[in-house]
Amino acid sequence: MFRGTNVAARVFERQILTPRPGATINLVRHFYENLVPSCTICDIDCPDHSFRKITDDGRYLVSFSRNLQDIIVYRPTWLSFSFKGGNFDYQSLTQKAKKFDSFFTQLYSVSLGSSSEFICKDFFLYLEDHQFGLFATSTAQSHEVPAIEGAIHGVPSIEKITFHLVRLKDGVVMDEKSFCNDFVNLAHSMGVFLYEDLLCIMSLRYQTIHILQVRDSGNLVDVRNIGSFCLEDDELFLNSHAQVSFFHSSRSLSCLYESNQIVLIKHSNALALFYYIARLVL
């Protein structure tokens, strides 16, 4: 049984797959697992939405409203019409077969944006079990914000970036995570990576990687930040090392000062002795 979801990978695997011992053929009595489109139907009565993608399990079609305030999720109804192949005239399809509602059913519509925050239409991630989806909203970015608190010069700033964890089956917002006065590259999810239940968010403005865990309960839990410090005790170690270095440097300066004082006293004594001997001779 093919386990990949990529059609090209399945075709390639079918070509190189060897038969089982004692068999002369590879696969028998298998249903089609992939249906390749053979035609395109134009002028479909379709909602005025910005469609993002269909999840790889084929259960959800994710789209955004034109004002980038709401997410609208549809469920495919799958095969609704059938006809014999050959010289079939696709133009003779009924009007019902040319409507969007005949193939997709709206599950819910959830508002994530606000008057100042808008949904990033190029950003959408979901977990492998397709239980939760991750969406992002942000305010307009600014290039005139001063770099403070360790921020990098020349990097734009976004007043607020919010990540929303949504349960895909019913649209319930389970948790949110916000970043203020920061910059994360949300275009095509370039600044965010999801591996199993670990979520990594790259802050370009502060050069920090935020690692979060997506719990089964639908919570986003902070795991670790990798930036100026990698481990939790790095700051303590560096501070203690700095104190030890300062102590040794202070001790060295003190020893140098004492040594200079001794040399100065010896020089003064030698000079006084020289003058005393000179008087006796003269």
Steps between C-alpha positions, in 0.01 A plus 500: 500500500635843408552722799611821331255775410692628198371368165842514331658311790233231479549454126877475546459250785266291288760484224787384723295280735598133479243220532474294813680162505315244291290765320535619141306826536533788743149612586157354437144607582591849611255787475611833362641709782556812290269654243673722248286786359429462130323830434452852634157652553502878468259771613416331829267678739756533777509702828708816496768363728877461492554124492814379676525121471342159555652291778681193375237269646240670278265587787530879523518784250634811673419847368502860623252781455598785268534744788739253671294491819344151491606146420246285315546124495317265261457125488516332154189300413703291255342329202165656416467431126601220269494440126645263247838580354584541138363788297306657784415867457599674824298805397182296539542471877206624702516836677511319831822331395656843442431637847754511779240389755456174313853392589575676830297555816586783737582375849551829683624856480717640781608860547869535592581854389412837647497863394881513503596132454459308175539134414817407313357322196834336415531327837330177606644193674334192644606204709554154353182368661306794346348579839626857527583773252724800559406842363666841541377859522715811508491877489673710235878502514702814563857589398538801730494329839827545694697188587477457879536214749745306284318541168697493175538824306347507153235233566137619472267469795142374529309630798320171562517151349254241630499126427161330539467126564162393358334159526421414140192286553289776660704824480553551874799724578694296756793731577687810383861618511591866440827678422519878539735738318661207320539374144427144382504413130150357454504488118472134395575403862870580454550615859295224665563125497281222639645154573258254660389689815791748512452849361804718423458874442797706377518859622710696252490822698641344818685207336322248721340161430191438713420129544147412610316173545145435380332291768217256429279725711551781247743713699817671379771448763837678498786250492817701437637815343825484304658841449751681717497191722440138397447328835313626804814528717718666236434849636587389855820332378609804300427737789698286745786474251495878455518548878798264528675677212435837663641372831819373334544822302450708816751282686752540218459878505542501877819294478631727227425806713676350802800406287522853361481642852790281615711601202426866569601466867824325404576770247436775758721329759779451249480865396510620863798275572681639195454860618620409852818337370561794267492744795748290696743488211480870432 
